[in-house]
CSV table of C-alpha atoms and ligand atoms in Angstrom, one decimal:
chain,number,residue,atom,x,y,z
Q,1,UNK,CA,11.6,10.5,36.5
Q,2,UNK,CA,10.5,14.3,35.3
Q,3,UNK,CA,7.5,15.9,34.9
Q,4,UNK,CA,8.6,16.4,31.0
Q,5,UNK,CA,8.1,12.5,30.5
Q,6,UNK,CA,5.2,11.2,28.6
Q,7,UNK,CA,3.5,9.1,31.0
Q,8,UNK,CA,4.6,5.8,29.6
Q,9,UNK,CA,8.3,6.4,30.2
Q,10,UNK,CA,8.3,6.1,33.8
Q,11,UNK,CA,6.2,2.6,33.6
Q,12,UNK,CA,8.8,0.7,30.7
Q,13,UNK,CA,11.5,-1.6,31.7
Q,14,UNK,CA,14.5,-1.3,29.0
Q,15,UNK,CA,15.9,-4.2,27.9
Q,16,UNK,CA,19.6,-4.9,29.4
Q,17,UNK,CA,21.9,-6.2,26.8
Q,18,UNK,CA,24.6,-8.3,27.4
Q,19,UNK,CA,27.7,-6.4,28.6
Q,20,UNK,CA,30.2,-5.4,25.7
Q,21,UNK,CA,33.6,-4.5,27.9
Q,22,UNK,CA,36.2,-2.4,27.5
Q,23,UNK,CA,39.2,-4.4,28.3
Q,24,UNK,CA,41.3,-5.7,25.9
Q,25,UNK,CA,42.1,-9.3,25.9
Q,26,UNK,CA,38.8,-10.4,27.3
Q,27,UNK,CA,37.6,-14.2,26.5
Q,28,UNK,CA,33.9,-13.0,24.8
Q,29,UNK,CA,31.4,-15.7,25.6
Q,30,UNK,CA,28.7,-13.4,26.8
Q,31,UNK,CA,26.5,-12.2,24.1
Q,32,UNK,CA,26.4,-14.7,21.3
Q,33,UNK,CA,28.5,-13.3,18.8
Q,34,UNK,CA,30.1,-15.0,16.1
Q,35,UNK,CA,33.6,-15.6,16.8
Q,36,UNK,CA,34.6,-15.3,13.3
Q,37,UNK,CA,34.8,-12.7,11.0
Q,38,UNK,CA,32.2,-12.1,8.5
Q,39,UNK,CA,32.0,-13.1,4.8
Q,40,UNK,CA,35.3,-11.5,3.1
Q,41,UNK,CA,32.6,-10.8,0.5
Q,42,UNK,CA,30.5,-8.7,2.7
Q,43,UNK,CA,33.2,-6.8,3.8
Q,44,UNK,CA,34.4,-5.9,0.5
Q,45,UNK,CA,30.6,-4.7,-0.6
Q,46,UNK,CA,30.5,-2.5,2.6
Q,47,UNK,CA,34.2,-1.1,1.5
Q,48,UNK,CA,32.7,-0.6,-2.1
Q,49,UNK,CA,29.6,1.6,-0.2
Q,50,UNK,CA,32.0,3.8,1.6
Q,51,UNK,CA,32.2,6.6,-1.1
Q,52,UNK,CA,30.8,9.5,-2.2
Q,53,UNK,CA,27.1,7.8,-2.4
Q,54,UNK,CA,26.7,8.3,1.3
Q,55,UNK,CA,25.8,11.6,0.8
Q,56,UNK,CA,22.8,9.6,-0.7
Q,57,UNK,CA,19.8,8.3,0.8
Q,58,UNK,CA,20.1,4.5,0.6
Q,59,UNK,CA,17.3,2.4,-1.0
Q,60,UNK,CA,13.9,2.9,1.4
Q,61,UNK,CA,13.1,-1.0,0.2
Q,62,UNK,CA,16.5,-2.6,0.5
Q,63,UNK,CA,15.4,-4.3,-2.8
Q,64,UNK,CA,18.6,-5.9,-3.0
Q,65,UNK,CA,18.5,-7.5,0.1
Q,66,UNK,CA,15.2,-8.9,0.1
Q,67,UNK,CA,15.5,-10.3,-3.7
Q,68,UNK,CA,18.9,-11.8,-1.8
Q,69,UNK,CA,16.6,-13.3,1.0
Q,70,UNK,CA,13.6,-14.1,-1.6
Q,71,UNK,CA,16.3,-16.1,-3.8
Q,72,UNK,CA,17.8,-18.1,-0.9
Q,73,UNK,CA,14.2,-19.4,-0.1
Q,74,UNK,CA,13.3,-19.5,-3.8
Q,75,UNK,CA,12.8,-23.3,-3.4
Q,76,UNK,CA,9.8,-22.5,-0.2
Q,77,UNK,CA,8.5,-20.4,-2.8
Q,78,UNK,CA,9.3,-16.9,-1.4
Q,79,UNK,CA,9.2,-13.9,-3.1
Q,80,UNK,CA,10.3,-10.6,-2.3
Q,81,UNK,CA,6.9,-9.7,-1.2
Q,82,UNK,CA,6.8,-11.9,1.1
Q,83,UNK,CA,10.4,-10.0,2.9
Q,84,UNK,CA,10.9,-8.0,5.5
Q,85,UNK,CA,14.0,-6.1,6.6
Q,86,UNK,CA,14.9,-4.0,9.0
Q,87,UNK,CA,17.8,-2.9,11.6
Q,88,UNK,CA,18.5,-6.1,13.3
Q,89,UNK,CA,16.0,-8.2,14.4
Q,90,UNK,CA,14.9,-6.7,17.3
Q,91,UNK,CA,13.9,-3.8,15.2
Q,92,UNK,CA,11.5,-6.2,13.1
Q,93,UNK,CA,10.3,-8.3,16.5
Q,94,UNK,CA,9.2,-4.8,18.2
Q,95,UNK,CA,7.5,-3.4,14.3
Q,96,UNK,CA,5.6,-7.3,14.4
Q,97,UNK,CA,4.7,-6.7,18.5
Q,98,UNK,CA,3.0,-3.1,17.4
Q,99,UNK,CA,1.9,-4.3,13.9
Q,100,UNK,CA,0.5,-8.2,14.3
Q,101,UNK,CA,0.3,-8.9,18.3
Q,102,UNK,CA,-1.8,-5.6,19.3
Q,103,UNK,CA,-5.1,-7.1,19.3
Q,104,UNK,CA,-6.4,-5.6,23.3
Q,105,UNK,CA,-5.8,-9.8,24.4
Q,106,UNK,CA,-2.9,-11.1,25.8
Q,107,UNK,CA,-0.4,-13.0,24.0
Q,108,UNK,CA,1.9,-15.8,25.1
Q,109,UNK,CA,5.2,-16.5,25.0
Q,110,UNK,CA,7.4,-18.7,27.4
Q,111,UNK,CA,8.2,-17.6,31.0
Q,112,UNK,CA,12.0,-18.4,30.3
Q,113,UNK,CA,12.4,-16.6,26.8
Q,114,UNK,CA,13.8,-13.5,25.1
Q,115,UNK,CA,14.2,-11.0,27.6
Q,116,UNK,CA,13.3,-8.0,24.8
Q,117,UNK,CA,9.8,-9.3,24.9
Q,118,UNK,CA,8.0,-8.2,27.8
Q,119,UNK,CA,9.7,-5.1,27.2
Q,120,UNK,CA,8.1,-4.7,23.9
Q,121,UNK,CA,5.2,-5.8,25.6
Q,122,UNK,CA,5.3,-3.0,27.7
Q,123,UNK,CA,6.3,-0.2,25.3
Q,124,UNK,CA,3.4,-1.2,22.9
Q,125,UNK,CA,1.0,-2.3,25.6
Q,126,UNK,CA,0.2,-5.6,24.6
Q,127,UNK,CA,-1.0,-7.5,27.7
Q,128,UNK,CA,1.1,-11.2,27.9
Q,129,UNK,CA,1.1,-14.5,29.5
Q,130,UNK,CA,4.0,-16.1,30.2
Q,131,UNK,CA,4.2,-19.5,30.0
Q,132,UNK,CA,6.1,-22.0,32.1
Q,133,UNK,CA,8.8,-24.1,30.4
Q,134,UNK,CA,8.3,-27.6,31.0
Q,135,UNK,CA,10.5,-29.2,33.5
Q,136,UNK,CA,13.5,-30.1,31.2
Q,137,UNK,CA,13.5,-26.9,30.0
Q,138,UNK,CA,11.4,-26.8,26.8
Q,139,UNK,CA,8.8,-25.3,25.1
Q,140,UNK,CA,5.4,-27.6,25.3
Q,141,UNK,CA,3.1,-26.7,22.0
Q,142,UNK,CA,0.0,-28.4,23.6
Q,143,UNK,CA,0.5,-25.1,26.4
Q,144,UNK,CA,0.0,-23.1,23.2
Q,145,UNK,CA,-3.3,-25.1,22.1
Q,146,UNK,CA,-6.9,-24.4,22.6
Q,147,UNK,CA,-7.1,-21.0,23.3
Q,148,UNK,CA,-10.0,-20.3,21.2
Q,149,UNK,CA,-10.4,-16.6,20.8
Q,150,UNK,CA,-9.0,-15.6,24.2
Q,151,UNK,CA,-5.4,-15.0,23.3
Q,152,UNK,CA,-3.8,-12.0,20.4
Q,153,UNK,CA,-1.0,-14.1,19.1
Q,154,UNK,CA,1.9,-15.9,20.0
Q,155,UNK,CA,5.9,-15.7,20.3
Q,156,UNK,CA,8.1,-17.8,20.8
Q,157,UNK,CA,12.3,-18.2,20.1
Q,158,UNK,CA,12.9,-21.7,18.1
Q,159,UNK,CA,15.6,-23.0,19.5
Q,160,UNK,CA,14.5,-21.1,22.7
Q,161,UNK,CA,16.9,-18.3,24.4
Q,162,UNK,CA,18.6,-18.4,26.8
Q,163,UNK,CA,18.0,-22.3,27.0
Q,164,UNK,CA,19.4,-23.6,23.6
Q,165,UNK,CA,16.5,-25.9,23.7
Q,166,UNK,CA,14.6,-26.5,19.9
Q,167,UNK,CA,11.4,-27.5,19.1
Q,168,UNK,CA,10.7,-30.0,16.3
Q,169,UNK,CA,9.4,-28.6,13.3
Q,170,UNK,CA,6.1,-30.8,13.5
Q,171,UNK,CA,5.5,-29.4,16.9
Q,172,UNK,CA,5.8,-25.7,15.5
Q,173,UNK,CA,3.3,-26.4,13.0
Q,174,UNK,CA,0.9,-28.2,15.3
Q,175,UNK,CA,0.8,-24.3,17.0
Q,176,UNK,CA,0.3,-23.3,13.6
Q,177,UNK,CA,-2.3,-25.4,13.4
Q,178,UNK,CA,-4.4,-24.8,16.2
Q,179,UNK,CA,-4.0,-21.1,15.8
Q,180,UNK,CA,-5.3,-19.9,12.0
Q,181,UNK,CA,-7.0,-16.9,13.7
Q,182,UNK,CA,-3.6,-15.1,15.0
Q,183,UNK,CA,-0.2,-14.4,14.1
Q,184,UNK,CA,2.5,-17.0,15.2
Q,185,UNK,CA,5.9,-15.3,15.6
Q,186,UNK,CA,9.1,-17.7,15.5
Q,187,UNK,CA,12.2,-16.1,16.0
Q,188,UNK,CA,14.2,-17.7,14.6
Q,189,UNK,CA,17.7,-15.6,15.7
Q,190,UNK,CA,20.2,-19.4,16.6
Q,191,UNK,CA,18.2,-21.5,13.4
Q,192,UNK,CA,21.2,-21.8,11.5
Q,193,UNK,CA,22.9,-23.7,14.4
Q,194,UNK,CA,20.8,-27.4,13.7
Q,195,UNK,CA,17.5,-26.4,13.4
Q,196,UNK,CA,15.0,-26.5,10.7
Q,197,UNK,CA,13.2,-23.1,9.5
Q,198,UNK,CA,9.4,-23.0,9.8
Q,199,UNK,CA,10.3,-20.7,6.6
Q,200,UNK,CA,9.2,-23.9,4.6
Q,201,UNK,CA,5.8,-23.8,6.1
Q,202,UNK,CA,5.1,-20.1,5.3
Q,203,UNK,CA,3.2,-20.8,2.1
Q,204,UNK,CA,1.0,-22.9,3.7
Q,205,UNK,CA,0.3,-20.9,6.9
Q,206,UNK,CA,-0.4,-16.8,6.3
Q,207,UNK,CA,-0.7,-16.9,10.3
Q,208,UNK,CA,3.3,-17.6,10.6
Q,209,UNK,CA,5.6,-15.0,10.4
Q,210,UNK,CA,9.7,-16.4,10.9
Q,211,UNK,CA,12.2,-14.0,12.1
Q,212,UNK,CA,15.5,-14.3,11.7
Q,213,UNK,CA,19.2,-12.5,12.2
Q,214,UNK,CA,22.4,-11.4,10.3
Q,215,UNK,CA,23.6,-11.0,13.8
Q,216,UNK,CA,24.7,-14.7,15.0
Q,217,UNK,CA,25.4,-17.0,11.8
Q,218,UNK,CA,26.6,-14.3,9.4
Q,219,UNK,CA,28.6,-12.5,12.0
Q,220,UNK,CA,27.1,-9.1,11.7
Q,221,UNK,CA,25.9,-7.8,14.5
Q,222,UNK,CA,27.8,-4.7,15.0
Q,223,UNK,CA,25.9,-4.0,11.2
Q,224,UNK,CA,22.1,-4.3,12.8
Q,225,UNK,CA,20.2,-6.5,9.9
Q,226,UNK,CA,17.3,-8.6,10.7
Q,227,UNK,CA,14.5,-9.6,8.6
Q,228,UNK,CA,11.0,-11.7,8.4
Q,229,UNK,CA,9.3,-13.5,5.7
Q,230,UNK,CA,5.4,-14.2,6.0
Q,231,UNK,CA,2.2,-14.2,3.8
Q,232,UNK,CA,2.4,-10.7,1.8
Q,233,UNK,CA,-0.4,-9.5,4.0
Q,234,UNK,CA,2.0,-9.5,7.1
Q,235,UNK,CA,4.7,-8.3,5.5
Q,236,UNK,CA,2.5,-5.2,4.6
Q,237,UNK,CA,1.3,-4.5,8.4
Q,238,UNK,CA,5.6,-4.2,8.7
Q,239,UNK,CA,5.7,-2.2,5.8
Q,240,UNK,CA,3.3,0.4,7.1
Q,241,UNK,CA,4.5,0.4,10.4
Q,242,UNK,CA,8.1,1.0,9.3
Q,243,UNK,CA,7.3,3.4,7.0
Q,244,UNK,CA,5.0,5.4,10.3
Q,245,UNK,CA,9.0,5.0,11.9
Q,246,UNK,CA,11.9,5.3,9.9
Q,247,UNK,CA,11.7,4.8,6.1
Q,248,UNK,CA,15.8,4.4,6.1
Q,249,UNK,CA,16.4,1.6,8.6
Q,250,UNK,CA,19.1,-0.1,6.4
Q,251,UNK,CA,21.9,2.3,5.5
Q,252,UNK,CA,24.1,1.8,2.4
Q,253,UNK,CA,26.9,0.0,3.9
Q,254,UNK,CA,24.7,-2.2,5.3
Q,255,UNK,CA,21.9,-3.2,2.6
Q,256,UNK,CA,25.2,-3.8,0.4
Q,257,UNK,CA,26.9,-5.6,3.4
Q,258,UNK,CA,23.6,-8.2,4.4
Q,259,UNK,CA,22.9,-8.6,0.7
Q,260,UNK,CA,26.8,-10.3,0.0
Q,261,UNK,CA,26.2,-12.4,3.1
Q,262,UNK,CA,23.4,-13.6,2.2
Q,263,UNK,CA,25.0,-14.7,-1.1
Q,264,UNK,CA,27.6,-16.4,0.3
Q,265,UNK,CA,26.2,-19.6,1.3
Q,266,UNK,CA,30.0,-21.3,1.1
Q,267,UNK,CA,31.0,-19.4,4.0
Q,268,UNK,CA,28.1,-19.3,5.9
Q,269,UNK,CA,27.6,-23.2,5.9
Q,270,UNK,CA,31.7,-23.5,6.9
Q,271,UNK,CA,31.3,-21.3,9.9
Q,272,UNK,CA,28.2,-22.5,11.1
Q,273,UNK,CA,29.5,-26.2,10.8
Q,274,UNK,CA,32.8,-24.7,12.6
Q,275,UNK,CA,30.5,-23.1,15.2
Q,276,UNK,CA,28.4,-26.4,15.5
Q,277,UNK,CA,31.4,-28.6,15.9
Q,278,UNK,CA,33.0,-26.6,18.6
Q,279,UNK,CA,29.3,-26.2,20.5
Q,280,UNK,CA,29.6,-30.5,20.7
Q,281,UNK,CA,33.3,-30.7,21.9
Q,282,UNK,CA,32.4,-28.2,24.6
Q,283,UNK,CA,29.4,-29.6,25.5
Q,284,UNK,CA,31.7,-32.6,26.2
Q,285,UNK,CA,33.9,-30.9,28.0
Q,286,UNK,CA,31.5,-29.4,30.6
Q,287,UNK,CA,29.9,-32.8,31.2
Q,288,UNK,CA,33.2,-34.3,31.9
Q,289,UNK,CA,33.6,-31.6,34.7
Q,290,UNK,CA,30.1,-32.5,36.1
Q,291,UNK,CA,27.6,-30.1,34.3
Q,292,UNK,CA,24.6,-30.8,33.3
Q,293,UNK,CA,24.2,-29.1,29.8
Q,294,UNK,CA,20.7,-28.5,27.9
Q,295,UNK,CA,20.8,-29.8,24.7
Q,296,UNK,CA,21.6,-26.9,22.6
Q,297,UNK,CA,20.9,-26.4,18.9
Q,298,UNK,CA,22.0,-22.5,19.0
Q,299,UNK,CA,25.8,-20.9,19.1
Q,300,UNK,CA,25.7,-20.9,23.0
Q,301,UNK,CA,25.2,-23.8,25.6
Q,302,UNK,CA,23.4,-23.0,28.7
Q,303,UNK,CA,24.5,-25.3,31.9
Q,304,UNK,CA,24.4,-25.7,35.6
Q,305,UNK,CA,26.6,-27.4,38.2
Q,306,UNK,CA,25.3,-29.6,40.8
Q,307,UNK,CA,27.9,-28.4,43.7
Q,308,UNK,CA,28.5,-24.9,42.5
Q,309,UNK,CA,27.0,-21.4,42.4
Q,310,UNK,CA,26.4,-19.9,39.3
Q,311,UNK,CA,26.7,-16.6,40.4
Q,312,UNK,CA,30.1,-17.5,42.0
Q,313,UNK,CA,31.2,-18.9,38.8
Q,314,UNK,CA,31.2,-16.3,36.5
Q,315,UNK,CA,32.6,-13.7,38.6
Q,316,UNK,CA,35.7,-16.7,38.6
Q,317,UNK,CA,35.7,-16.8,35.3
Q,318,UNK,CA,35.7,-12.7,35.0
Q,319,UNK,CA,38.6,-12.4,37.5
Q,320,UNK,CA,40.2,-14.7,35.0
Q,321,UNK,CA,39.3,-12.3,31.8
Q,322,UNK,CA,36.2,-14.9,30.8
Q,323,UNK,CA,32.8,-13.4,30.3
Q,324,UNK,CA,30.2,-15.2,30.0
Q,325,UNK,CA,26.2,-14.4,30.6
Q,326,UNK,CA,24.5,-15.1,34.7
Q,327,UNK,CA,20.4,-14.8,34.6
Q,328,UNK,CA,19.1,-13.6,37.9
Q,329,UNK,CA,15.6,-14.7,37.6
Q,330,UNK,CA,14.5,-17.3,39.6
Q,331,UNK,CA,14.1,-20.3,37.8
Q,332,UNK,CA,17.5,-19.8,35.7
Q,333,UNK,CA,19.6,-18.5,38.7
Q,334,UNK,CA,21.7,-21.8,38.6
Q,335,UNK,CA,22.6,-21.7,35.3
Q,336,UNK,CA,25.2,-19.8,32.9
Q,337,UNK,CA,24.6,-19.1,29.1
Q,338,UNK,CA,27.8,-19.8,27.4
Q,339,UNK,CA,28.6,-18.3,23.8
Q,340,UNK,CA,30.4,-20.8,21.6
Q,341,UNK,CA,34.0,-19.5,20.7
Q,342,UNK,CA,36.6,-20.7,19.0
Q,343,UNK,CA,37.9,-24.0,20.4
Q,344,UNK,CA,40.5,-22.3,21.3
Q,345,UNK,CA,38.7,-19.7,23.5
Q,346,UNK,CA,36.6,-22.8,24.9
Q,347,UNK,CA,39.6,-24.6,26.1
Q,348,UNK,CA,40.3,-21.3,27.8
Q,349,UNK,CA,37.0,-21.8,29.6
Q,350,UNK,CA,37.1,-25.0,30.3
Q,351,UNK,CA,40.6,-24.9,31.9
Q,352,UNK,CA,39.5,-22.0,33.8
Q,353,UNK,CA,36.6,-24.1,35.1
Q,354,UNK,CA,38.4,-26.7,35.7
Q,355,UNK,CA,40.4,-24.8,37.9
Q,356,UNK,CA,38.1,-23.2,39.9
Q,357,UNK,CA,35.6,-26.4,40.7
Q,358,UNK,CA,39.1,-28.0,42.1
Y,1,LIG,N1,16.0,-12.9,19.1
Y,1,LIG,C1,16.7,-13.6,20.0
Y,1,LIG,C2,16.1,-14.8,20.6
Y,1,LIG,C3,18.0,-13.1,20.4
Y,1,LIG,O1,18.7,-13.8,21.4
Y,1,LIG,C4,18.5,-11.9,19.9
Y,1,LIG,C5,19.9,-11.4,20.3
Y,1,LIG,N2,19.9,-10.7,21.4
Y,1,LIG,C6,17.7,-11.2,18.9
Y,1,LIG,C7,16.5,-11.7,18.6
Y,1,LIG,C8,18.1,-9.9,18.4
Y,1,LIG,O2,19.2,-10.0,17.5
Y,1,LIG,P1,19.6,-8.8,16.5
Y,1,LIG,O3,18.8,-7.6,17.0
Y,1,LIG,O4,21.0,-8.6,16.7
Y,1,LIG,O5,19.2,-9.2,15.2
C-alpha cells in the first residue's frame, strides 16, 4: 500500500498462476502445458522472424493470423471479421470483461471456475455472481436460465477449469438461447481435448463470443496467443478496446509463429490424440489406486482420494520432484488438478502415488 496508488490498486486481488520452478529435473504436471514441443513448422516461422525486421513494428491486425483462424473455420462460415487476436487468451478474456460484460449488472459465471475471473471482475468493476456447480461437479445451464434483464452477461470455461468437466454442446446453446439480450462468453482454453466448439453456432447467435488458446493444444504458451471469434459487432467492441491498450499485442515472432500452428492441423490432431490417449490411461491408473476422477475432456484430470489429504499429497509428490496443482478453496480442497504428461511422466506419478498411499 502507498499513498501514490490509484485507489483501485489497493482493493484488486492478482491472479496467482501456477508455479513455474526453477529446478531442473522436475516432473511438470502443474500448469497444463503441453508436454510436447510445438509444431516444427511454427518454430521454423518464428526462426524465419528473428532478423533484421524486428527493428519493425509488426502487423497492428495480425492479418495473417486471423485469415489462418478465419480459414480453419471457413466451413462455420467465419471470416476474418469475425477474429480476434490478442496476447494469450487472458489478454482477450479481460478486453471481452471491459468491452462486452460491463453493463452496471452482475454477471455470472460458476463458483468453481477460472480463477482470472473475479479478478477481472474486480479490476474492471463488473459486479458477479457465482454460481454453484452442481453436485458432480458440473455446470447446470438451467442455473443460467431466466434471468430476464437482471444479469450483464455470462462466462463460463467449456470443459470447465479446474474440474475437466464439459458441457454438451446442446446445453451451451440452450444458454444461448435464453440469453439473446447479452453476451455469452465460452472459453474455450482445453476444447481441443474431446469437446465440440460452440464456434459452429456463432453464425447463428451474435450474443456468443468463443475464446480459445495457442497455449494448451498447440503448445505455445511461453508465445502468449489467444484469440475469439464472434458476430463482427463483438469483435469490433475488442477492436476498440485493444486499440484504447496496446495496438501491438502480437509481436513478429509470434503472429508468424500462431499463424504456422494454426496451419498445421497434422500435428495438432497427432498431439492432441497423443495427449487424449495418455489423459484415459491415467485416468485408469488413478482409479485403480482408489481415486475418484471427474470425467475430464481437457489435458488435465482433476481427482480426490477417499483416505488421503490432498494437501498432504502434493507436497509427497513435490518431495519426490512431481508438481502438480492443490486448490485451497473450500469446496475443491480434496482434490488435485493433474496436467497430462507424457506417459512416461504419468507412470512417474502414478508410481509415486502408489508409493505414498502404501
Ligand atoms: N482460460 C482458462 C480456462 C485457462 O485455464 C487458461 C490457462 N491458465 C486460460 C484461459 C489462459 O490461457 P492463455 O492466457 O495462456 O491463453
Amino acid at each position: 500500500m502507498s499513498k501514490f496508488w490509484s485507489p483501485i490498486v489497493s482493493q484488486l486481488t492478482p491472479y496467482t498462476p501456477g508455479e513455474q520452478p526453477k529446478l531442473a529435473r522436475l516432473v511438470k504436471l502443474n500448469t497444463n502445458e503441453s508436454p510436447y514441443g510445438p509444431s516444427p513448422r511454427a518454430l521454423a516461422a518464428i526462426a524465419g522472424e528473428v532478423s533484421d525486421n524486428l527493428r519493425l513494428y509488426p502487423n497492428p491486425d495480425a492479418e495473417p493470423l486471423k485469415l489462418a483462424i478465419a480459414a480453419r473455420h471457413a466451413g462455420d462460415g467465419i471470416t476474418p471479421r469475425e477474429v480476434f487476436v490478442g496476447n494469450g487468451s487472458d489478454e482477450v478474456l479481460a478486453h471481452a470483461f471491459h468491452a462486452l460484460l460491463k453493463h452496471g449488472k452482475p454477471i455470472l459465471f460458476p463458483d468453481i471456475t477460472y480463477s482470472f475471473y473475479p479478478t477481472y471482475a474486480g479490476l474492471y468493476e463488473v459486479q458477479y455472481r457465482a454460481v454453484p456447480l452442481a453436485d458432480d461437479f458440473t455446470i447446470r445451464a438451467d442455473d443460467y436460465l431466466g434471468q430476464g434483464d437482471a444479469i450483464g452477461g455470462i462466462i463460463f470455461p467449456n470443459p470447465n477449469a479446474p474440474t475437466g468437466c464439459l458441457m454438451p454442446l446442446a446445453e451451451v446453446e440452450r444458454i444461448l438461447q435464453g440469453n439473446p439480450q447479452r453476451v455469452v462468453v465460452v472459453d474455450e482454453a482445453y476444447i481441443d481435448f474431446g469437446g465440440i466448439s460452440a464456434i459452429g453456432l456463432v453464425q447463428r447467435y451474435p450474443n456468443l463470443l468463443v475464446v480459445q488458446t495457442l497455449s494448451k493444444s498447440r503448445a505455445l504458451a511461453g508465445m502468449r496467443v489467444g484469440f475469439a471469434i464472434g458476430h463482427a459487432d463483438l469483435i469490433d467492441a475488442l477492436e476498440r478496446v485493444k486499440n484504447s491498450f496496446n495496438s501491438y499485442p502480437l509481436d513478429r515472432p509470434a503472429i508468424a509463429g500462431a499463424t504456422a500452428a494454426i496451419e498445421d492441423e497434422a500435428y495438432f490432431r497427432k498431439t492432441c490424440d497423443l495427449v487424449i490417449a495418455s489423459r484415459e490411461r491415467l485416468a485408469a491408473s488413478l482409479k485403480a489406486l482408489g481415486f475418484d476422477v471427474l470425467p475430464s475432456a481437457a489435458n488435465f484430470v482433476f481427482v480426490r482420494h477417499p483416505g488421503h489429504d490432498a494437501a498432504t499429497l502434493a507436497a509427497r509428490l513435490r518431495g519426490d520432484g512431481i508438481i502438480v496443482r492443490h486448490f485451497t478453496s473450500a469446496r475443491i480442497n480434496q482434490f488435485l488438478r493433474i496436467t497430462i504428461g507424457t506417459d512416461e511422466a504419468c507412470d512417474i506419478l502414478v508410481e509415486s502415488l502408489r508409493r505414498h498411499l502404501g
